[in-house]
Amino acid sequence: MQTMISNRLCLAPPLPHRRALSPRLCFSGGLRLHLATPSFVFFESRCVVKVEAVARASSRDCEMATDNGQDPRIAKISSSIRVIPDFPKPGIMFQDITTLLLDTEAFKDTINMFVERYEGKDISVVAGVEARGFIFGPPIALAIGAKFVPMRKPKKLPGKVISEEYSLEYGTDKIEMHVGAVEPGERAIIIDDLIATGGTLAAAIRLLERVGVKIVECACVIELPELKGKDKLGETPLFVLVSSA
Amino acid sequence: MFAAENGLKGDPRLEAISAAIRVVPDFPKKGIMFQDITTLLLDHKAFKHTIDIFVDRYKDMQISVVAGVEARGFMFGPSIALAIGAKFIPLRKPGKLPGKVISESYELEYGHDRLEMHIGAVEPRERVIIIDDLVATGGTLSAAINLLESQEAEVVECACVIGLPEVKGQHKLKGKPLYLLVEPSGLDEFC
């Protein structure tokens, strides 16, 4: 395994061999999971190093993989997420990613897993949904050489915006994006911390598609599969690290 | 203090960062020249320069916590935290953080707002930097400092991409140093 050091940073020991991703990391699209191209990883001793990843997996292999094939990073990521009952209201088990952000290894692993998946795929746009999408999106964008585009609640973005309405349990809300942030033909991923009903992500997809962008995938740390948010995303594949039943 | 006065005089990265920031007049209300960093985020090189400058400054200062102010502090803080091996703590508007929080109020031009932080996120004597995109009056950053100091953390410095004229010459905020990359852009500076 080759280790290339970026032009400004210290030497770091090589990273361990990466194992194939687990079945839950597979998605419904046809994208092949090649990790043959170099990945940016955030190394623990404050260095950003480029390493040549050696693990390869195809989507078919992922679906067939057993639990033994699960990426060891997933367990740590999953266990670093805190569940808070009855927030924001009774009956809801809130998936709190702030504890993941306090675990430097787990946070680094989370970003690395997304970066490994998306770099070298000609993705020029990482769109992040306010506000927790702003935490995960920019590090991914920086590592894969893409722009970061914030998708915001109404009236937060100055200047010309386009907006898309979506349904809430009671009523509707809107998400906005700057006119001119993206160009037709660009390839994008949309990031949020969690997908529940899929309403917000579906609105984000519609917003980007209206301006001619191709959404390669939606990516979230957590999925609540019982809420079937994936069904709202249409043709757009969904990639998640942790599935919370 | 501004980066140019503190070792980065003439650094071309600062010019690139400044040029990438868009000014939107009369937002959110008439008379305000809004410094829009979203155009900086669209410029991968300039965004990377921004993060690199902060990382270079803080990587050898034994910082174990980067606290970022909602929401634009979230766009800069996590990348810095990841690169220097620190935790990231979001400082949020009221009612957003689940579980036990502490909160601090601060003044707006008209009225008040509150900033919240999780109890237990930071431990006593941890060394912290606080990140936001811009500092104007310093009210929000002061509230952030109070939150962290109430948990006995040590705020080493506050860092923002842009510092408004009100803070020029005032290097310290509640006794804490302030590190800024650029002054506000004028309307005619944006290409």
Short mmCIF file of C-alpha atoms in Angstrom, two decimals:
data_model
loop_
_atom_site.label_atom_id
_atom_site.label_comp_id
_atom_site.label_asym_id
_atom_site.label_seq_id
_atom_site.Cartn_x
_atom_site.Cartn_y
_atom_site.Cartn_z
CA MET A 1 0.00 0.00 0.00
CA GLN A 2 1.42 3.30 -1.01
CA THR A 3 1.30 6.24 1.30
CA MET A 4 1.59 9.62 -0.28
CA ILE A 5 2.06 12.56 1.96
CA SER A 6 0.39 15.84 1.15
CA ASN A 7 2.69 18.73 0.59
CA ARG A 8 2.33 20.35 3.96
CA LEU A 9 2.22 17.67 6.55
CA CYS A 10 4.10 15.23 8.65
CA LEU A 11 4.90 11.59 8.09
CA ALA A 12 2.29 9.14 9.29
CA PRO A 13 2.39 5.39 9.58
CA PRO A 14 0.36 3.49 6.98
CA LEU A 15 -3.31 2.90 7.71
CA PRO A 16 -4.62 -0.64 8.14
CA HIS A 17 -5.92 -2.63 5.21
CA ARG A 18 -9.58 -1.80 4.64
CA ARG A 19 -12.15 -4.56 4.63
CA ALA A 20 -15.22 -4.87 2.49
CA LEU A 21 -18.26 -2.90 3.49
CA SER A 22 -21.23 -4.56 5.14
CA PRO A 23 -24.54 -5.30 3.42
CA ARG A 24 -26.34 -2.42 5.03
CA LEU A 25 -23.95 -0.08 3.31
CA CYS A 26 -25.19 -1.09 -0.09
CA PHE A 27 -27.62 0.90 -2.00
CA SER A 28 -30.18 0.39 -4.66
CA GLY A 29 -28.29 1.95 -7.54
CA GLY A 30 -25.72 0.54 -9.90
CA LEU A 31 -22.65 2.35 -8.68
CA ARG A 32 -19.66 0.12 -8.33
CA LEU A 33 -17.75 0.43 -5.07
CA HIS A 34 -14.18 0.81 -6.23
CA LEU A 35 -11.77 1.97 -3.62
CA ALA A 36 -8.86 1.75 -5.98
CA THR A 37 -8.34 5.46 -6.21
CA PRO A 38 -6.50 7.27 -3.48
CA SER A 39 -8.55 8.56 -0.58
CA PHE A 40 -8.03 11.51 1.65
CA VAL A 41 -8.24 10.50 5.23
CA PHE A 42 -7.98 12.60 8.32
CA PHE A 43 -5.28 11.02 10.37
CA GLU A 44 -5.31 11.11 14.12
CA SER A 45 -2.09 13.05 14.52
CA ARG A 46 -3.44 16.12 12.74
CA CYS A 47 -2.24 15.16 9.31
CA VAL A 48 -4.19 14.78 6.13
CA VAL A 49 -2.65 11.97 4.15
CA LYS A 50 -3.52 10.39 0.86
CA VAL A 51 -3.52 6.61 0.96
CA GLU A 52 -4.18 4.09 -1.73
CA ALA A 53 -7.06 2.01 -0.46
CA VAL A 54 -6.81 -1.65 -1.26
CA ALA A 55 -10.27 -3.00 -0.50
CA ARG A 56 -12.65 -3.44 -3.40
CA ALA A 57 -16.28 -4.43 -3.34
CA SER A 58 -19.03 -4.60 -5.91
CA SER A 59 -22.61 -3.85 -5.01
CA ARG A 60 -23.47 -7.49 -5.59
CA ASP A 61 -20.75 -8.65 -3.19
CA CYS A 62 -22.02 -6.21 -0.59
CA GLU A 63 -25.52 -7.59 -0.74
CA MET A 64 -24.10 -11.10 -0.37
CA ALA A 65 -21.67 -10.28 2.43
CA THR A 66 -22.22 -11.71 5.86
CA ASP A 67 -21.91 -9.84 9.14
CA ASN A 68 -18.30 -11.07 9.26
CA GLY A 69 -17.60 -8.77 6.33
CA GLN A 70 -18.82 -5.68 8.13
CA ASP A 71 -16.43 -2.79 8.14
CA PRO A 72 -15.05 -2.64 11.70
CA ARG A 73 -15.56 1.09 11.78
CA ILE A 74 -19.35 0.75 11.65
CA ALA A 75 -19.68 -0.71 15.16
CA LYS A 76 -17.75 2.18 16.67
CA ILE A 77 -19.73 4.76 14.72
CA SER A 78 -23.01 3.15 15.72
CA SER A 79 -22.12 2.91 19.40
CA SER A 80 -21.05 6.55 19.52
CA ILE A 81 -24.55 7.75 18.62
CA ARG A 82 -26.68 8.56 21.65
CA VAL A 83 -30.41 7.93 21.79
CA ILE A 84 -32.52 10.43 23.68
CA PRO A 85 -36.09 9.31 24.38
CA ASP A 86 -39.06 11.65 24.00
CA PHE A 87 -37.27 14.39 22.07
CA PRO A 88 -38.47 16.63 20.51
CA LYS A 89 -41.76 15.16 21.72
CA PRO A 90 -43.05 12.06 23.57
CA GLY A 91 -42.62 8.80 21.71
CA ILE A 92 -39.70 9.88 19.55
CA MET A 93 -36.34 8.20 20.15
CA PHE A 94 -33.97 10.94 18.99
CA GLN A 95 -30.73 9.84 17.36
CA ASP A 96 -28.16 12.28 18.72
CA ILE A 97 -25.01 12.53 16.60
CA THR A 98 -23.36 15.11 18.85
CA THR A 99 -21.78 12.27 20.83
CA LEU A 100 -20.30 10.94 17.58
CA LEU A 101 -18.70 14.36 17.06
CA LEU A 102 -17.12 14.08 20.51
CA ASP A 103 -15.47 10.78 19.56
CA THR A 104 -12.58 11.84 17.34
CA GLU A 105 -11.98 8.34 15.95
CA ALA A 106 -15.66 7.71 15.17
CA PHE A 107 -16.09 11.12 13.53
CA LYS A 108 -12.95 10.64 11.46
CA ASP A 109 -14.14 7.16 10.43
CA THR A 110 -17.56 8.51 9.45
CA ILE A 111 -16.06 11.10 7.14
CA ASN A 112 -13.53 8.63 5.74
CA MET A 113 -16.24 6.14 4.85
CA PHE A 114 -18.10 8.77 2.83
CA VAL A 115 -14.91 10.08 1.25
CA GLU A 116 -13.81 6.60 0.21
CA ARG A 117 -17.15 6.07 -1.45
CA TYR A 118 -17.38 9.35 -3.35
CA GLU A 119 -13.93 10.45 -4.34
CA GLY A 120 -12.84 9.75 -7.87
CA LYS A 121 -16.49 9.69 -9.00
CA ASP A 122 -16.55 13.12 -10.67
CA ILE A 123 -18.71 14.57 -7.96
CA SER A 124 -18.36 18.32 -8.03
CA VAL A 125 -21.10 19.23 -5.53
CA VAL A 126 -21.73 18.18 -1.95
CA ALA A 127 -25.06 19.64 -0.84
CA GLY A 128 -25.71 19.63 2.89
CA VAL A 129 -29.07 20.10 4.58
CA GLU A 130 -29.29 22.58 7.45
CA ALA A 131 -28.05 22.26 10.07
CA ARG A 132 -26.51 18.88 10.82
CA GLY A 133 -25.73 18.34 7.15
CA PHE A 134 -23.38 21.33 7.54
CA ILE A 135 -21.30 19.31 10.00
CA PHE A 136 -20.67 16.31 7.73
CA GLY A 137 -20.84 17.87 4.28
CA PRO A 138 -17.90 20.32 4.24
CA PRO A 139 -15.20 17.86 5.37
CA ILE A 140 -16.36 15.46 2.66
CA ALA A 141 -16.43 18.24 0.05
CA LEU A 142 -12.92 19.35 0.98
CA ALA A 143 -11.55 15.83 0.79
CA ILE A 144 -13.07 14.99 -2.59
CA GLY A 145 -12.38 18.38 -4.20
CA ALA A 146 -16.03 19.40 -4.49
CA LYS A 147 -17.96 22.57 -3.73
CA PHE A 148 -20.11 22.67 -0.61
CA VAL A 149 -23.62 23.99 -1.14
CA PRO A 150 -25.74 24.65 1.95
CA MET A 151 -29.47 23.96 1.62
CA ARG A 152 -31.14 26.20 4.15
CA LYS A 153 -34.35 27.05 5.94
CA PRO A 154 -36.20 30.04 4.46
CA LYS A 155 -34.68 33.53 4.56
CA LYS A 156 -31.24 32.48 5.79
CA LEU A 157 -29.48 32.73 2.43
CA PRO A 158 -28.88 36.27 1.15
CA GLY A 159 -29.41 37.18 -2.48
CA LYS A 160 -31.31 35.18 -5.09
CA VAL A 161 -32.58 31.77 -4.05
CA ILE A 162 -34.82 29.03 -5.33
CA SER A 163 -37.00 27.16 -2.91
CA GLU A 164 -38.89 23.91 -2.63
CA GLU A 165 -41.74 23.14 -0.29
CA TYR A 166 -42.19 19.86 1.52
CA SER A 167 -44.72 18.34 3.90
CA LEU A 168 -44.34 18.04 7.63
CA GLU A 169 -46.54 16.02 9.94
CA TYR A 170 -48.57 19.19 10.39
CA GLY A 171 -48.15 21.78 7.67
CA THR A 172 -45.26 22.43 5.32
CA ASP A 173 -41.73 23.81 5.35
CA LYS A 174 -39.35 25.06 2.70
CA ILE A 175 -35.73 24.52 1.81
CA GLU A 176 -33.70 27.04 -0.18
CA MET A 177 -30.58 27.08 -2.31
CA HIS A 178 -28.69 29.92 -3.98
CA VAL A 179 -29.33 30.59 -7.65
CA GLY A 180 -26.05 29.95 -9.44
CA ALA A 181 -24.50 27.77 -6.73
CA VAL A 182 -24.66 24.78 -9.04
CA GLU A 183 -24.62 24.41 -12.82
CA PRO A 184 -26.57 22.10 -15.10
CA GLY A 185 -24.81 18.81 -15.62
CA GLU A 186 -22.93 18.84 -12.33
CA ARG A 187 -22.90 15.63 -10.31
CA ALA A 188 -23.95 15.97 -6.68
CA ILE A 189 -24.39 14.08 -3.47
CA ILE A 190 -26.76 15.29 -0.75
CA ILE A 191 -25.72 14.85 2.88
CA ASP A 192 -27.75 14.88 6.07
CA ASP A 193 -27.16 13.27 9.45
CA LEU A 194 -30.33 11.19 9.31
CA ILE A 195 -33.16 10.15 6.99
CA ALA A 196 -36.54 9.66 8.63
CA THR A 197 -39.59 10.14 6.39
CA GLY A 198 -37.42 11.35 3.53
CA GLY A 199 -39.40 14.58 3.05
CA THR A 200 -36.44 16.93 3.40
CA LEU A 201 -34.15 14.88 1.19
CA ALA A 202 -36.84 14.52 -1.45
CA ALA A 203 -37.23 18.30 -1.49
CA ALA A 204 -33.46 18.71 -1.78
CA ILE A 205 -33.42 16.32 -4.73
CA ARG A 206 -36.22 18.22 -6.46
CA LEU A 207 -34.42 21.52 -5.90
CA LEU A 208 -31.19 20.31 -7.48
CA GLU A 209 -32.94 18.51 -10.32
CA ARG A 210 -34.83 21.68 -11.20
CA VAL A 211 -31.53 23.29 -12.09
CA GLY A 212 -30.23 20.35 -14.09
CA VAL A 213 -27.99 18.68 -11.53
CA LYS A 214 -27.61 14.92 -11.44
CA ILE A 215 -27.90 13.57 -7.90
CA VAL A 216 -25.63 10.57 -7.73
CA GLU A 217 -26.71 9.56 -4.25
CA CYS A 218 -28.15 10.72 -0.94
CA ALA A 219 -25.89 9.92 2.00
CA CYS A 220 -26.80 9.87 5.67
CA VAL A 221 -25.12 8.61 8.80
CA ILE A 222 -28.38 7.09 10.09
CA GLU A 223 -31.54 5.67 8.55
CA LEU A 224 -34.81 4.97 10.36
CA PRO A 225 -35.95 2.22 8.02
CA GLU A 226 -39.43 1.81 9.51
CA LEU A 227 -40.29 5.27 8.22
CA LYS A 228 -39.46 4.15 4.65
CA GLY A 229 -37.82 7.43 3.74
CA LYS A 230 -35.97 5.68 0.94
CA ASP A 231 -39.26 5.29 -0.94
CA LYS A 232 -39.59 9.06 -1.25
CA LEU A 233 -36.29 9.41 -3.05
CA GLY A 234 -37.47 8.04 -6.39
CA GLU A 235 -34.63 6.97 -8.63
CA THR A 236 -31.97 8.44 -6.33
CA PRO A 237 -30.02 5.81 -4.38
CA LEU A 238 -29.52 6.10 -0.63
CA PHE A 239 -26.35 5.25 1.26
CA VAL A 240 -26.31 5.03 5.05
CA LEU A 241 -23.78 3.86 7.61
CA VAL A 242 -26.13 2.88 10.42
CA SER A 243 -29.66 1.59 10.31
CA SER A 244 -31.66 2.21 13.47
CA ALA A 245 -34.72 0.04 13.84
CA MET B 1 -5.75 40.10 15.57
CA PHE B 2 -5.76 39.77 11.84
CA ALA B 3 -3.75 36.96 10.25
CA ALA B 4 -1.88 39.46 8.08
CA GLU B 5 -0.53 41.16 11.23
CA ASN B 6 0.38 37.84 12.74
CA GLY B 7 2.78 36.05 10.44
CA LEU B 8 0.72 35.89 7.25
CA LYS B 9 1.44 39.32 5.80
CA GLY B 10 1.32 39.12 2.02
CA ASP B 11 0.09 35.53 2.07
CA PRO B 12 -1.75 35.15 -1.26
CA ARG B 13 -4.20 32.76 0.33
CA LEU B 14 -5.73 35.63 2.31
CA GLU B 15 -6.38 37.55 -0.87
CA ALA B 16 -8.00 34.52 -2.47
CA ILE B 17 -10.21 34.05 0.59
CA SER B 18 -11.25 37.69 0.62
CA ALA B 19 -11.99 37.67 -3.10
CA ALA B 20 -14.18 34.60 -2.73
CA ILE B 21 -16.51 36.24 -0.22
CA ARG B 22 -19.57 37.87 -1.76
CA VAL B 23 -21.19 41.05 -0.46
CA VAL B 24 -24.97 41.24 -0.60
CA PRO B 25 -26.30 44.74 0.10
CA ASP B 26 -29.37 45.38 2.24
CA PHE B 27 -29.56 41.90 3.77
CA PRO B 28 -31.15 41.01 6.15
CA LYS B 29 -32.30 44.62 6.17
CA LYS B 30 -31.54 47.94 4.50
CA GLY B 31 -28.11 49.36 5.14
CA ILE B 32 -26.42 46.08 6.01
CA MET B 33 -23.69 44.88 3.63
CA PHE B 34 -23.97 41.15 4.26
CA GLN B 35 -20.72 39.18 4.03
CA ASP B 36 -21.77 35.97 2.29
CA ILE B 37 -19.34 33.10 2.82
CA THR B 38 -21.32 30.64 0.70
CA THR B 39 -19.30 31.74 -2.33
CA LEU B 40 -16.14 30.86 -0.38
CA LEU B 41 -17.55 27.34 0.08
CA LEU B 42 -18.07 27.08 -3.68
CA ASP B 43 -14.40 27.84 -4.26
CA HIS B 44 -12.70 24.62 -3.22
CA LYS B 45 -9.17 26.08 -3.23
CA ALA B 46 -10.12 29.12 -1.18
CA PHE B 47 -12.16 27.03 1.25
CA LYS B 48 -9.22 24.67 1.68
CA HIS B 49 -6.88 27.64 2.28
CA THR B 50 -9.26 28.88 5.00
CA ILE B 51 -9.20 25.57 6.82
CA ASP B 52 -5.45 25.10 6.31
CA ILE B 53 -4.65 28.49 7.86
CA PHE B 54 -6.69 27.69 10.98
CA VAL B 55 -5.27 24.16 11.18
CA ASP B 56 -1.69 25.44 10.89
CA ARG B 57 -2.33 27.86 13.71
CA TYR B 58 -4.00 25.45 16.12
CA LYS B 59 -2.44 22.07 15.41
CA ASP B 60 0.38 22.42 17.94
CA MET B 61 -1.57 24.23 20.63
CA GLN B 62 -2.97 21.16 22.41
CA ILE B 63 -6.51 22.10 21.52
CA SER B 64 -8.89 19.26 22.36
CA VAL B 65 -12.18 21.01 21.53
CA VAL B 66 -13.43 23.06 18.59
CA ALA B 67 -16.76 24.70 19.39
CA GLY B 68 -18.74 26.02 16.42
CA VAL B 69 -21.59 28.51 16.54
CA GLU B 70 -24.76 27.55 14.66
CA ALA B 71 -25.07 27.51 11.74
CA ARG B 72 -22.15 28.94 9.76
CA GLY B 73 -19.67 27.94 12.45
CA PHE B 74 -20.68 24.37 11.60
CA MET B 75 -19.35 24.85 8.08
CA PHE B 76 -15.81 25.58 9.27
CA GLY B 77 -15.40 24.02 12.71
CA PRO B 78 -15.65 20.27 11.99
CA SER B 79 -12.96 20.28 9.28
CA ILE B 80 -10.60 22.06 11.65
CA ALA B 81 -11.48 19.67 14.48
CA LEU B 82 -10.87 16.60 12.31
CA ALA B 83 -7.50 17.86 11.12
CA ILE B 84 -6.20 18.72 14.59
CA GLY B 85 -7.65 15.66 16.32
CA ALA B 86 -10.14 17.59 18.45
CA LYS B 87 -13.77 17.02 19.38
CA PHE B 88 -16.40 19.19 17.69
CA ILE B 89 -19.07 20.76 19.88
CA PRO B 90 -22.03 22.53 18.26
CA LEU B 91 -23.30 25.63 20.05
CA ARG B 92 -26.94 25.85 19.05
CA LYS B 93 -30.07 27.96 19.02
CA PRO B 94 -32.56 27.12 21.78
CA GLY B 95 -34.46 23.85 21.66
CA LYS B 96 -32.26 22.13 19.07
CA LEU B 97 -29.99 20.06 21.30
CA PRO B 98 -31.63 17.03 22.92
CA GLY B 99 -30.95 16.07 26.52
CA LYS B 100 -29.39 18.26 29.19
CA VAL B 101 -28.12 21.64 28.08
CA ILE B 102 -26.89 24.89 29.55
CA SER B 103 -27.83 28.14 27.93
CA GLU B 104 -26.60 31.70 27.81
CA SER B 105 -28.49 34.71 26.59
CA TYR B 106 -26.99 37.50 24.53
CA GLU B 107 -28.18 40.80 23.13
CA LEU B 108 -29.31 41.43 19.61
CA GLU B 109 -29.87 44.86 18.13
CA TYR B 110 -33.48 44.48 19.22
CA GLY B 111 -34.06 41.94 21.95
CA HIS B 112 -32.21 38.83 23.03
CA ASP B 113 -31.33 35.38 21.81
CA ARG B 114 -29.89 32.29 23.51
CA LEU B 115 -27.09 29.90 22.75
CA GLU B 116 -27.05 26.35 24.14
CA MET B 117 -24.45 23.65 24.74
CA HIS B 118 -24.69 20.07 25.97
CA ILE B 119 -23.72 19.47 29.57
CA GLY B 120 -20.81 17.06 29.63
CA ALA B 121 -19.64 17.84 26.10
CA VAL B 122 -16.56 19.60 27.43
CA GLU B 123 -14.55 18.69 30.50
CA PRO B 124 -12.86 21.01 32.98
CA ARG B 125 -9.50 22.34 31.80
CA GLU B 126 -9.96 21.25 28.22
CA ARG B 127 -8.44 23.75 25.79
CA VAL B 128 -11.03 25.12 23.38
CA ILE B 129 -11.21 27.32 20.31
CA ILE B 130 -14.52 28.84 19.23
CA ILE B 131 -15.26 29.21 15.52
CA ASP B 132 -17.76 31.34 13.66
CA ASP B 133 -17.81 32.74 10.13
CA LEU B 134 -17.90 36.37 11.22
CA VAL B 135 -17.65 38.56 14.31
CA ALA B 136 -19.47 41.89 14.44
CA THR B 137 -20.30 43.12 17.94
CA GLY B 138 -18.94 40.01 19.62
CA GLY B 139 -22.20 39.31 21.46
CA THR B 140 -22.56 35.73 20.21
CA LEU B 141 -18.91 34.90 20.85
CA SER B 142 -19.14 36.34 24.35
CA ALA B 143 -22.10 34.07 25.07
CA ALA B 144 -20.13 31.13 23.68
CA ILE B 145 -17.16 31.95 25.91
CA ASN B 146 -19.49 32.11 28.92
CA LEU B 147 -20.97 28.71 28.12
CA LEU B 148 -17.57 27.07 27.89
CA GLU B 149 -16.11 28.81 30.94
CA SER B 150 -19.16 27.82 32.99
CA GLN B 151 -18.03 24.24 32.41
CA GLU B 152 -14.49 25.18 33.47
CA ALA B 153 -13.04 24.79 30.00
CA GLU B 154 -10.19 27.06 28.94
CA VAL B 155 -11.06 29.15 25.90
CA VAL B 156 -7.71 29.62 24.17
CA GLU B 157 -8.93 31.78 21.29
CA CYS B 158 -11.92 32.75 19.18
CA ALA B 159 -11.43 32.47 15.44
CA CYS B 160 -13.50 33.86 12.59
CA VAL B 161 -13.02 34.14 8.87
CA ILE B 162 -14.21 37.79 8.81
CA GLY B 163 -13.89 40.56 11.39
CA LEU B 164 -16.06 43.66 11.09
CA PRO B 165 -14.66 47.14 11.71
CA GLU B 166 -16.12 47.27 15.22
CA VAL B 167 -13.56 44.71 16.33
CA LYS B 168 -10.50 46.08 14.53
CA GLY B 169 -7.88 46.96 17.09
CA GLN B 170 -9.77 45.05 19.76
CA HIS B 171 -7.72 41.92 19.81
CA LYS B 172 -9.42 40.49 22.81
CA LEU B 173 -12.96 39.48 23.49
CA LYS B 174 -13.78 39.16 27.20
CA GLY B 175 -10.04 38.89 27.68
CA LYS B 176 -9.71 36.14 25.07
CA PRO B 177 -7.68 36.68 21.91
CA LEU B 178 -9.49 36.90 18.62
CA TYR B 179 -7.96 35.62 15.38
CA LEU B 180 -9.38 36.82 12.08
CA LEU B 181 -8.44 36.09 8.50
CA VAL B 182 -9.92 38.99 6.55
CA GLU B 183 -11.76 42.27 6.83
CA PRO B 184 -15.15 42.66 5.18
CA SER B 185 -15.12 42.80 1.38
CA GLY B 186 -16.49 45.86 -0.36
CA LEU B 187 -19.12 45.67 -3.09
CA ASP B 188 -16.67 46.33 -5.90
CA GLU B 189 -14.22 43.68 -4.75
CA PHE B 190 -16.39 40.79 -5.81
CA CYS B 191 -15.72 39.56 -9.35
#
